C-alpha atoms as a PDB file:
ATOM      1  CA  MET A   1      87.064  97.843  83.709  1.00  0.00           C
ATOM      2  CA  GLN A   2      85.394 101.215  83.982  1.00  0.00           C
ATOM      3  CA  GLN A   3      82.861 100.467  81.404  1.00  0.00           C
ATOM      4  CA  LEU A   4      82.042  97.194  83.116  1.00  0.00           C
ATOM      5  CA  SER A   5      81.639  99.035  86.411  1.00  0.00           C
ATOM      6  CA  PHE A   6      79.335 101.567  84.801  1.00  0.00           C
ATOM      7  CA  GLY A   7      77.038  98.751  83.631  1.00  0.00           C
ATOM      8  CA  ASP A   8      77.988  98.233  80.013  1.00  0.00           C
ATOM      9  CA  ARG A   9      76.778  94.749  79.089  1.00  0.00           C
ATOM     10  CA  SER A  10      77.180  94.767  75.385  1.00  0.00           C
ATOM     11  CA  ARG A  11      78.500  91.667  73.689  1.00  0.00           C
ATOM     12  CA  ILE A  12      82.062  93.153  73.565  1.00  0.00           C
ATOM     13  CA  PHE A  13      82.088  93.334  77.312  1.00  0.00           C
ATOM     14  CA  ALA A  14      79.835  90.465  78.290  1.00  0.00           C
ATOM     15  CA  LYS A  15      80.693  87.641  75.880  1.00  0.00           C
ATOM     16  CA  ARG A  16      79.578  84.414  77.646  1.00  0.00           C
ATOM     17  CA  LEU A  17      82.198  81.680  77.636  1.00  0.00           C
ATOM     18  CA  LYS A  18      81.552  78.059  76.721  1.00  0.00           C
ATOM     19  CA  GLY A  19      81.788  75.628  79.507  1.00  0.00           C
ATOM     20  CA  SER A  20      80.301  77.925  82.084  1.00  0.00           C
ATOM     21  CA  ASN A  21      77.303  75.755  83.016  1.00  0.00           C
ATOM     22  CA  THR A  22      76.822  76.459  86.838  1.00  0.00           C
ATOM     23  CA  VAL A  23      76.953  80.324  86.440  1.00  0.00           C
ATOM     24  CA  PRO A  24      77.505  82.514  83.408  1.00  0.00           C
ATOM     25  CA  VAL A  25      81.169  83.419  83.082  1.00  0.00           C
ATOM     26  CA  TYR A  26      82.031  86.360  80.738  1.00  0.00           C
ATOM     27  CA  GLU A  27      85.118  87.851  79.119  1.00  0.00           C
ATOM     28  CA  PRO A  28      86.047  91.160  77.479  1.00  0.00           C
ATOM     29  CA  TYR A  29      89.364  92.291  76.272  1.00  0.00           C
ATOM     30  CA  LEU A  30      91.579  93.986  78.895  1.00  0.00           C
ATOM     31  CA  GLU A  31      92.552  96.128  75.998  1.00  0.00           C
ATOM     32  CA  HIS A  32      92.770  95.460  72.268  1.00  0.00           C
ATOM     33  CA  LYS A  33      96.002  93.787  70.974  1.00  0.00           C
ATOM     34  CA  SER A  34      97.073  93.016  74.529  1.00  0.00           C
ATOM     35  CA  GLY A  35      96.042  89.352  74.333  1.00  0.00           C
ATOM     36  CA  TYR A  36      94.610  89.471  77.861  1.00  0.00           C
ATOM     37  CA  ARG A  37      91.037  88.871  78.836  1.00  0.00           C
ATOM     38  CA  ILE A  38      89.070  89.742  81.972  1.00  0.00           C
ATOM     39  CA  VAL A  39      87.188  86.758  83.268  1.00  0.00           C
ATOM     40  CA  TRP A  40      84.222  87.710  85.464  1.00  0.00           C
ATOM     41  CA  THR A  41      80.856  86.742  86.934  1.00  0.00           C
ATOM     42  CA  THR A  42      78.068  88.601  88.481  1.00  0.00           C
ATOM     43  CA  GLU A  43      77.608  88.821  92.222  1.00  0.00           C
ATOM     44  CA  GLY A  44      74.203  90.536  92.873  1.00  0.00           C
ATOM     45  CA  THR A  45      74.574  94.029  91.627  1.00  0.00           C
ATOM     46  CA  SER A  46      78.443  93.768  91.494  1.00  0.00           C
ATOM     47  CA  ILE A  47      80.760  91.932  89.257  1.00  0.00           C
ATOM     48  CA  LEU A  48      83.442  89.570  90.535  1.00  0.00           C
ATOM     49  CA  VAL A  49      86.623  89.526  88.534  1.00  0.00           C
ATOM     50  CA  TRP A  50      88.355  86.109  88.906  1.00  0.00           C
ATOM     51  CA  TYR A  51      91.180  86.359  86.543  1.00  0.00           C
ATOM     52  CA  VAL A  52      93.052  88.629  84.107  1.00  0.00           C
ATOM     53  CA  ALA A  53      94.556  85.944  81.835  1.00  0.00           C
ATOM     54  CA  LYS A  54      95.970  85.441  78.337  1.00  0.00           C
ATOM     55  CA  HIS A  55      93.465  84.097  75.772  1.00  0.00           C
ATOM     56  CA  LYS A  56      95.006  80.631  75.701  1.00  0.00           C
ATOM     57  CA  HIS A  57      94.465  80.210  79.475  1.00  0.00           C
ATOM     58  CA  VAL A  58      90.824  81.296  79.529  1.00  0.00           C
ATOM     59  CA  SER A  59      89.346  77.793  79.124  1.00  0.00           C
ATOM     60  CA  ARG A  60      91.408  76.627  82.156  1.00  0.00           C
ATOM     61  CA  CYS A  61      90.197  79.695  84.132  1.00  0.00           C
ATOM     62  CA  VAL A  62      86.597  78.784  83.360  1.00  0.00           C
ATOM     63  CA  GLN A  63      87.145  75.205  84.611  1.00  0.00           C
ATOM     64  CA  LEU A  64      88.686  76.545  87.877  1.00  0.00           C
ATOM     65  CA  ILE A  65      85.801  78.914  88.489  1.00  0.00           C
ATOM     66  CA  GLU A  66      83.266  76.139  87.751  1.00  0.00           C
ATOM     67  CA  GLY A  67      85.010  73.885  90.267  1.00  0.00           C
ATOM     68  CA  SER A  68      85.164  76.517  92.901  1.00  0.00           C
ATOM     69  CA  ILE A  69      81.459  77.345  92.546  1.00  0.00           C
ATOM     70  CA  ASN A  70      80.492  73.764  92.617  1.00  0.00           C
ATOM     71  CA  ARG A  71      82.528  73.033  95.667  1.00  0.00           C
ATOM     72  CA  SER A  72      81.204  76.094  97.382  1.00  0.00           C
ATOM     73  CA  GLN A  73      77.587  74.899  96.776  1.00  0.00           C
ATOM     74  CA  ARG A  74      78.341  71.438  98.166  1.00  0.00           C
ATOM     75  CA  GLN A  75      79.392  72.903 101.536  1.00  0.00           C
ATOM     76  CA  ARG A  76      77.582  71.020 104.209  1.00  0.00           C
ATOM     77  CA  MET A  77      75.481  73.051 106.592  1.00  0.00           C
ATOM     78  CA  PRO A  78      76.507  72.532 110.221  1.00  0.00           C
ATOM     79  CA  PHE A  79      74.114  70.204 112.079  1.00  0.00           C
ATOM     80  CA  GLY A  80      71.177  72.052 113.649  1.00  0.00           C
ATOM     81  CA  LEU A  81      71.794  75.323 111.696  1.00  0.00           C
ATOM     82  CA  PRO A  82      68.451  76.720 110.231  1.00  0.00           C
ATOM     83  CA  GLU A  83      68.687  77.143 106.501  1.00  0.00           C
ATOM     84  CA  ASN A  84      67.202  80.668 106.651  1.00  0.00           C
ATOM     85  CA  SER A  85      69.508  81.936 109.446  1.00  0.00           C
ATOM     86  CA  THR A  86      72.127  84.588 108.962  1.00  0.00           C
ATOM     87  CA  GLU A  87      74.953  82.075 109.637  1.00  0.00           C
ATOM     88  CA  ALA A  88      73.553  79.788 106.825  1.00  0.00           C
ATOM     89  CA  THR A  89      73.258  82.742 104.449  1.00  0.00           C
ATOM     90  CA  ASP A  90      76.957  83.632 105.142  1.00  0.00           C
ATOM     91  CA  LEU A  91      78.082  80.049 104.391  1.00  0.00           C
ATOM     92  CA  LEU A  92      76.194  80.004 101.034  1.00  0.00           C
ATOM     93  CA  THR A  93      77.786  83.270  99.889  1.00  0.00           C
ATOM     94  CA  VAL A  94      81.357  82.286 100.574  1.00  0.00           C
ATOM     95  CA  HIS A  95      83.357  81.278  97.568  1.00  0.00           C
ATOM     96  CA  LEU A  96      86.187  78.724  97.757  1.00  0.00           C
ATOM     97  CA  ASP A  97      89.580  79.501  96.337  1.00  0.00           C
ATOM     98  CA  PRO A  98      89.855  77.752  92.874  1.00  0.00           C
ATOM     99  CA  LEU A  99      93.303  76.477  93.785  1.00  0.00           C
ATOM    100  CA  GLY A 100      92.551  75.465  97.383  1.00  0.00           C
ATOM    101  CA  ASN A 101      89.895  74.446  99.901  1.00  0.00           C
ATOM    102  CA  VAL A 102      89.927  77.814 101.731  1.00  0.00           C
ATOM    103  CA  PRO A 103      87.717  80.907 101.381  1.00  0.00           C
ATOM    104  CA  LEU A 104      88.460  83.120  98.369  1.00  0.00           C
ATOM    105  CA  LYS A 105      89.813  86.495  99.343  1.00  0.00           C
ATOM    106  CA  VAL A 106      87.744  89.202  97.533  1.00  0.00           C
ATOM    107  CA  TYR A 107      88.726  92.823  97.337  1.00  0.00           C
ATOM    108  CA  GLU A 108      86.269  95.656  97.055  1.00  0.00           C
ATOM    109  CA  LEU A 109      86.626  98.366  94.544  1.00  0.00           C
ATOM    110  CA  THR A 110      84.184 101.112  93.442  1.00  0.00           C
ATOM    111  CA  SER A 111      83.979 102.649  90.044  1.00  0.00           C
ATOM    112  CA  SER A 112      85.503 105.936  91.437  1.00  0.00           C
ATOM    113  CA  GLU A 113      88.517 104.004  92.814  1.00  0.00           C
ATOM    114  CA  LEU A 114      89.492 102.387  89.386  1.00  0.00           C
ATOM    115  CA  SER A 115      91.785 105.255  88.528  1.00  0.00           C
ATOM    116  CA  GLU A 116      93.818 104.668  91.789  1.00  0.00           C
ATOM    117  CA  ILE A 117      94.885 101.082  90.903  1.00  0.00           C
ATOM    118  CA  ASN A 118      98.163 102.150  89.256  1.00  0.00           C
ATOM    119  CA  ALA A 119      99.175 104.229  92.274  1.00  0.00           C
ATOM    120  CA  ALA A 120     102.105 102.739  94.208  1.00  0.00           C
ATOM    121  CA  THR A 121     100.370 103.643  97.493  1.00  0.00           C
ATOM    122  CA  TRP A 122      97.002 102.032  96.610  1.00  0.00           C
ATOM    123  CA  THR A 123      95.903  99.323  98.951  1.00  0.00           C
ATOM    124  CA  PRO A 124      92.835  97.183  98.101  1.00  0.00           C
ATOM    125  CA  LYS A 125      90.073  96.856 100.653  1.00  0.00           C
ATOM    126  CA  LEU A 126      89.149  93.271 101.589  1.00  0.00           C
ATOM    127  CA  HIS A 127      85.493  92.287 101.239  1.00  0.00           C
ATOM    128  CA  LEU A 128      84.110  90.916 104.484  1.00  0.00           C
ATOM    129  CA  THR A 129      81.366  88.410 104.817  1.00  0.00           C
ATOM    130  CA  GLY A 130      78.510  89.048 107.132  1.00  0.00           C
ATOM    131  CA  GLU A 131      80.047  86.854 109.788  1.00  0.00           C
ATOM    132  CA  GLU A 132      83.305  88.595 109.486  1.00  0.00           C
ATOM    133  CA  LYS A 133      81.650  92.025 109.859  1.00  0.00           C
ATOM    134  CA  ARG A 134      79.933  90.846 113.046  1.00  0.00           C
ATOM    135  CA  ILE A 135      83.388  89.723 114.462  1.00  0.00           C
ATOM    136  CA  VAL A 136      84.922  93.157 113.522  1.00  0.00           C
ATOM    137  CA  GLU A 137      82.067  95.283 114.990  1.00  0.00           C
ATOM    138  CA  THR A 138      81.128  93.251 118.082  1.00  0.00           C
ATOM    139  CA  LYS A 139      82.102  94.896 121.332  1.00  0.00           C
ATOM    140  CA  GLY A 140      84.183  93.139 123.965  1.00  0.00           C
ATOM    141  CA  THR A 141      86.469  90.188 123.890  1.00  0.00           C
ATOM    142  CA  LEU A 142      86.070  87.582 121.077  1.00  0.00           C
ATOM    143  CA  LEU A 143      87.593  84.102 120.554  1.00  0.00           C
ATOM    144  CA  VAL A 144      87.801  83.225 116.881  1.00  0.00           C
ATOM    145  CA  LEU A 145      88.626  79.605 116.002  1.00  0.00           C
ATOM    146  CA  GLY A 146      89.465  78.349 112.525  1.00  0.00           C
ATOM    147  CA  ARG A 147      92.164  76.445 110.607  1.00  0.00           C
ATOM    148  CA  SER A 148      94.686  78.109 108.400  1.00  0.00           C
ATOM    149  CA  GLY A 149      93.353  80.138 105.523  1.00  0.00           C
ATOM    150  CA  THR A 150      89.783  80.725 106.986  1.00  0.00           C
ATOM    151  CA  GLY A 151      90.278  84.430 107.485  1.00  0.00           C
ATOM    152  CA  LYS A 152      91.202  84.864 111.162  1.00  0.00           C
ATOM    153  CA  THR A 153      94.033  87.269 110.369  1.00  0.00           C
ATOM    154  CA  VAL A 154      91.769  89.207 108.115  1.00  0.00           C
ATOM    155  CA  CYS A 155      89.248  89.647 110.916  1.00  0.00           C
ATOM    156  CA  VAL A 156      92.055  90.727 113.381  1.00  0.00           C
ATOM    157  CA  CYS A 157      93.422  93.356 110.956  1.00  0.00           C
ATOM    158  CA  ASN A 158      90.025  94.822 110.320  1.00  0.00           C
ATOM    159  CA  ARG A 159      89.112  94.708 113.988  1.00  0.00           C
ATOM    160  CA  MET A 160      92.270  96.605 114.896  1.00  0.00           C
ATOM    161  CA  GLU A 161      91.498  99.166 112.215  1.00  0.00           C
ATOM    162  CA  TYR A 162      87.930  99.459 113.443  1.00  0.00           C
ATOM    163  CA  ASP A 163      89.024  99.929 117.046  1.00  0.00           C
ATOM    164  CA  ARG A 164      91.438 102.571 116.036  1.00  0.00           C
ATOM    165  CA  HIS A 165      88.670 104.512 114.249  1.00  0.00           C
ATOM    166  CA  ILE A 166      86.394 104.179 117.197  1.00  0.00           C
ATOM    167  CA  TYR A 167      88.703 104.535 120.190  1.00  0.00           C
ATOM    168  CA  GLY A 168      91.835 106.157 118.780  1.00  0.00           C
ATOM    169  CA  HIS A 169      91.051 109.537 120.206  1.00  0.00           C
ATOM    170  CA  ASN A 170      91.383 108.158 123.746  1.00  0.00           C
ATOM    171  CA  PRO A 171      94.963 108.803 125.042  1.00  0.00           C
ATOM    172  CA  MET A 172      94.784 105.494 127.042  1.00  0.00           C
ATOM    173  CA  PHE A 173      93.958 103.484 123.904  1.00  0.00           C
ATOM    174  CA  SER A 174      96.635 100.912 122.974  1.00  0.00           C
ATOM    175  CA  GLN A 175      96.927  97.772 120.824  1.00  0.00           C
ATOM    176  CA  LEU A 176      99.103  94.617 121.016  1.00  0.00           C
ATOM    177  CA  PHE A 177      99.246  92.075 118.255  1.00  0.00           C
ATOM    178  CA  VAL A 178     101.017  88.786 119.227  1.00  0.00           C
ATOM    179  CA  ALA A 179     101.682  85.893 116.887  1.00  0.00           C
ATOM    180  CA  ARG A 180     104.127  82.954 116.741  1.00  0.00           C
ATOM    181  CA  SER A 181     105.540  83.906 113.395  1.00  0.00           C
ATOM    182  CA  GLN A 182     107.775  86.987 112.999  1.00  0.00           C
ATOM    183  CA  ARG A 183     106.734  86.919 109.245  1.00  0.00           C
ATOM    184  CA  LEU A 184     103.032  87.233 110.200  1.00  0.00           C
ATOM    185  CA  CYS A 185     103.735  90.033 112.643  1.00  0.00           C
ATOM    186  CA  ARG A 186     105.676  91.925 109.907  1.00  0.00           C
ATOM    187  CA  MET A 187     102.865  91.424 107.401  1.00  0.00           C
ATOM    188  CA  VAL A 188     100.197  92.729 109.714  1.00  0.00           C
ATOM    189  CA  LYS A 189     102.336  95.693 110.785  1.00  0.00           C
ATOM    190  CA  GLU A 190     102.881  96.611 107.222  1.00  0.00           C
ATOM    191  CA  THR A 191      99.215  96.173 106.371  1.00  0.00           C
ATOM    192  CA  LEU A 192      98.004  98.364 109.320  1.00  0.00           C
ATOM    193  CA  GLY A 193     100.873 100.656 109.897  1.00  0.00           C
ATOM    194  CA  SER A 194     102.418 101.116 113.275  1.00  0.00           C
ATOM    195  CA  PRO A 195     101.309 104.260 115.264  1.00  0.00           C
ATOM    196  CA  PRO A 196     102.931 104.821 118.668  1.00  0.00           C
ATOM    197  CA  ASN A 197     100.040 103.117 120.545  1.00  0.00           C
ATOM    198  CA  SER A 198     100.242  99.854 118.499  1.00  0.00           C
ATOM    199  CA  ARG A 199     102.839  97.081 119.100  1.00  0.00           C
ATOM    200  CA  PHE A 200     103.525  93.922 117.192  1.00  0.00           C
ATOM    201  CA  THR A 201     105.502  91.100 118.640  1.00  0.00           C
ATOM    202  CA  THR A 202     105.976  87.326 118.723  1.00  0.00           C
ATOM    203  CA  PHE A 203     105.068  85.047 121.630  1.00  0.00           C
ATOM    204  CA  GLY A 204     108.811  84.339 122.237  1.00  0.00           C
ATOM    205  CA  LYS A 205     109.732  88.025 122.381  1.00  0.00           C
ATOM    206  CA  LEU A 206     106.743  88.733 124.605  1.00  0.00           C
ATOM    207  CA  GLN A 207     107.762  85.966 126.994  1.00  0.00           C
ATOM    208  CA  LEU A 208     111.292  87.268 127.157  1.00  0.00           C
ATOM    209  CA  HIS A 209     109.967  90.803 127.859  1.00  0.00           C
ATOM    210  CA  LEU A 210     107.748  89.642 130.645  1.00  0.00           C
ATOM    211  CA  GLU A 211     110.441  87.464 132.295  1.00  0.00           C
ATOM    212  CA  SER A 212     112.945  90.355 132.180  1.00  0.00           C
ATOM    213  CA  SER A 213     110.378  92.651 133.756  1.00  0.00           C
ATOM    214  CA  LEU A 214     109.884  90.414 136.780  1.00  0.00           C
ATOM    215  CA  LEU A 215     111.504  91.859 139.868  1.00  0.00           C
ATOM    216  CA  GLN A 216     113.922  89.640 141.663  1.00  0.00           C
ATOM    217  CA  CYS A 217     113.702  89.411 145.401  1.00  0.00           C
ATOM    218  CA  SER A 218     114.929  87.276 148.220  1.00  0.00           C
ATOM    219  CA  ASP A 219     111.664  86.694 149.861  1.00  0.00           C
ATOM    220  CA  GLU A 220     109.513  84.109 148.073  1.00  0.00           C
ATOM    221  CA  HIS A 221     106.474  85.130 150.152  1.00  0.00           C
ATOM    222  CA  ASP A 222     106.282  88.497 148.468  1.00  0.00           C
ATOM    223  CA  GLY A 223     104.336  86.912 145.574  1.00  0.00           C
ATOM    224  CA  VAL A 224     107.050  87.785 143.014  1.00  0.00           C
ATOM    225  CA  PHE A 225     108.625  85.024 140.791  1.00  0.00           C
ATOM    226  CA  MET A 226     112.280  84.525 141.429  1.00  0.00           C
ATOM    227  CA  LEU A 227     114.198  84.027 138.100  1.00  0.00           C
ATOM    228  CA  SER A 228     116.858  82.106 139.983  1.00  0.00           C
ATOM    229  CA  LYS A 229     114.311  79.357 140.748  1.00  0.00           C
ATOM    230  CA  LYS A 230     112.856  79.173 137.289  1.00  0.00           C
ATOM    231  CA  VAL A 231     112.876  75.654 135.744  1.00  0.00           C
ATOM    232  CA  ASP A 232     112.968  75.406 131.916  1.00  0.00           C
ATOM    233  CA  PHE A 233     113.224  72.317 129.788  1.00  0.00           C
ATOM    234  CA  SER A 234     117.073  72.261 129.724  1.00  0.00           C
ATOM    235  CA  TYR A 235     117.236  72.519 133.545  1.00  0.00           C
ATOM    236  CA  PHE A 236     114.630  69.868 133.911  1.00  0.00           C
ATOM    237  CA  LYS A 237     116.184  67.396 131.613  1.00  0.00           C
ATOM    238  CA  ASN A 238     119.778  67.793 132.926  1.00  0.00           C
ATOM    239  CA  GLU A 239     119.284  68.391 136.622  1.00  0.00           C
ATOM    240  CA  ILE A 240     115.915  66.806 137.604  1.00  0.00           C
ATOM    241  CA  TYR A 241     114.939  64.084 135.099  1.00  0.00           C
ATOM    242  CA  SER A 242     118.443  62.578 134.704  1.00  0.00           C
ATOM    243  CA  CYS A 243     118.517  61.984 138.404  1.00  0.00           C
ATOM    244  CA  SER A 244     115.271  59.988 138.335  1.00  0.00           C
ATOM    245  CA  ALA A 245     115.426  56.320 138.928  1.00  0.00           C
ATOM    246  CA  SER A 246     113.026  55.551 136.083  1.00  0.00           C
ATOM    247  CA  ASN A 247     113.689  57.415 132.917  1.00  0.00           C
ATOM    248  CA  ASN A 248     112.405  55.127 130.107  1.00  0.00           C
ATOM    249  CA  VAL A 249     110.106  57.836 128.889  1.00  0.00           C
ATOM    250  CA  ASP A 250     111.516  60.653 126.773  1.00  0.00           C
ATOM    251  CA  PRO A 251     112.120  63.803 128.929  1.00  0.00           C
ATOM    252  CA  LEU A 252     110.221  65.987 126.437  1.00  0.00           C
ATOM    253  CA  VAL A 253     107.166  63.906 126.831  1.00  0.00           C
ATOM    254  CA  VAL A 254     107.269  64.179 130.627  1.00  0.00           C
ATOM    255  CA  TRP A 255     108.043  67.979 130.431  1.00  0.00           C
ATOM    256  CA  THR A 256     105.070  68.530 128.029  1.00  0.00           C
ATOM    257  CA  ASN A 257     102.634  66.805 130.381  1.00  0.00           C
ATOM    258  CA  ILE A 258     103.855  68.733 133.399  1.00  0.00           C
ATOM    259  CA  HIS A 259     103.860  72.035 131.475  1.00  0.00           C
ATOM    260  CA  THR A 260     100.347  71.355 130.193  1.00  0.00           C
ATOM    261  CA  PHE A 261      99.025  70.399 133.636  1.00  0.00           C
ATOM    262  CA  LEU A 262     100.436  73.621 135.202  1.00  0.00           C
ATOM    263  CA  LYS A 263      99.069  75.886 132.463  1.00  0.00           C
ATOM    264  CA  GLY A 264      95.851  74.323 131.261  1.00  0.00           C
ATOM    265  CA  SER A 265      94.428  71.838 133.730  1.00  0.00           C
ATOM    266  CA  ILE A 266      91.146  72.335 135.570  1.00  0.00           C
ATOM    267  CA  GLU A 267      93.146  72.212 138.773  1.00  0.00           C
ATOM    268  CA  ALA A 268      95.107  75.164 137.815  1.00  0.00           C
ATOM    269  CA  THR A 269      91.967  77.113 136.855  1.00  0.00           C
ATOM    270  CA  GLN A 270      90.195  76.323 140.010  1.00  0.00           C
ATOM    271  CA  SER A 271      93.140  77.126 142.223  1.00  0.00           C
ATOM    272  CA  GLY A 272      92.990  80.730 141.369  1.00  0.00           C
ATOM    273  CA  GLY A 273      96.281  80.945 139.464  1.00  0.00           C
ATOM    274  CA  MET A 274      98.629  79.013 141.807  1.00  0.00           C
ATOM    275  CA  LEU A 275      98.849  75.226 142.342  1.00  0.00           C
ATOM    276  CA  SER A 276      99.780  73.838 145.770  1.00  0.00           C
ATOM    277  CA  LYS A 277     103.002  71.961 146.114  1.00  0.00           C
END
């Protein structure tokens, strides 16, 4: 690995594999008599290591790499996006995972860091595309949309780390990471670490915390929510919907429509936060 990183391209380290038609795919021995090969391609002035595999699996690795590169090159450009734009360049440089239709996660490693790989505390640094870097470094609030596996969590983690570096000296600085999955919260927390000014929680726990923090009062005109008057789905189903004369529709369907209207309708937005009775 070190000899490759130092630019050694002799036949021992850069033997081109058969079947690599789209881009040249090379292999050297990981170490002699180990039976393992390093399967790699070039990426500008860097090398991209795709697999470390046994010799009998190398042909399959080449097929997977070929398929990934071909699918990446067939990505359709969004309508109206200029071919020479920065966004178009980002799309063309994104590789797809050989085993799935999601972006390939690439880790950056310099020659000087190779000796640290065997350390138990070593954590690889994810390579960010130009679009991901702009998300991380842009000031203000951002809304990032994308389906599973497109790199949203990667951007969030790097953005939190970037903000810690820029604003961490401010005693008022704090961070809150909220997700639906406890597993995702735990993964992000382990990745970033948890200093005193950073908190990681799920939507459910955050909701319970906010509800328990609401003050109870006897005067509804004080603008404070009264927990005694809260209506959840269980109360709605048993006490309100069951008393309705017409209940041919499943109560969950009715509840979802009411809940959605209260939280997400244009009327709720235009009312300034509170709907009239």
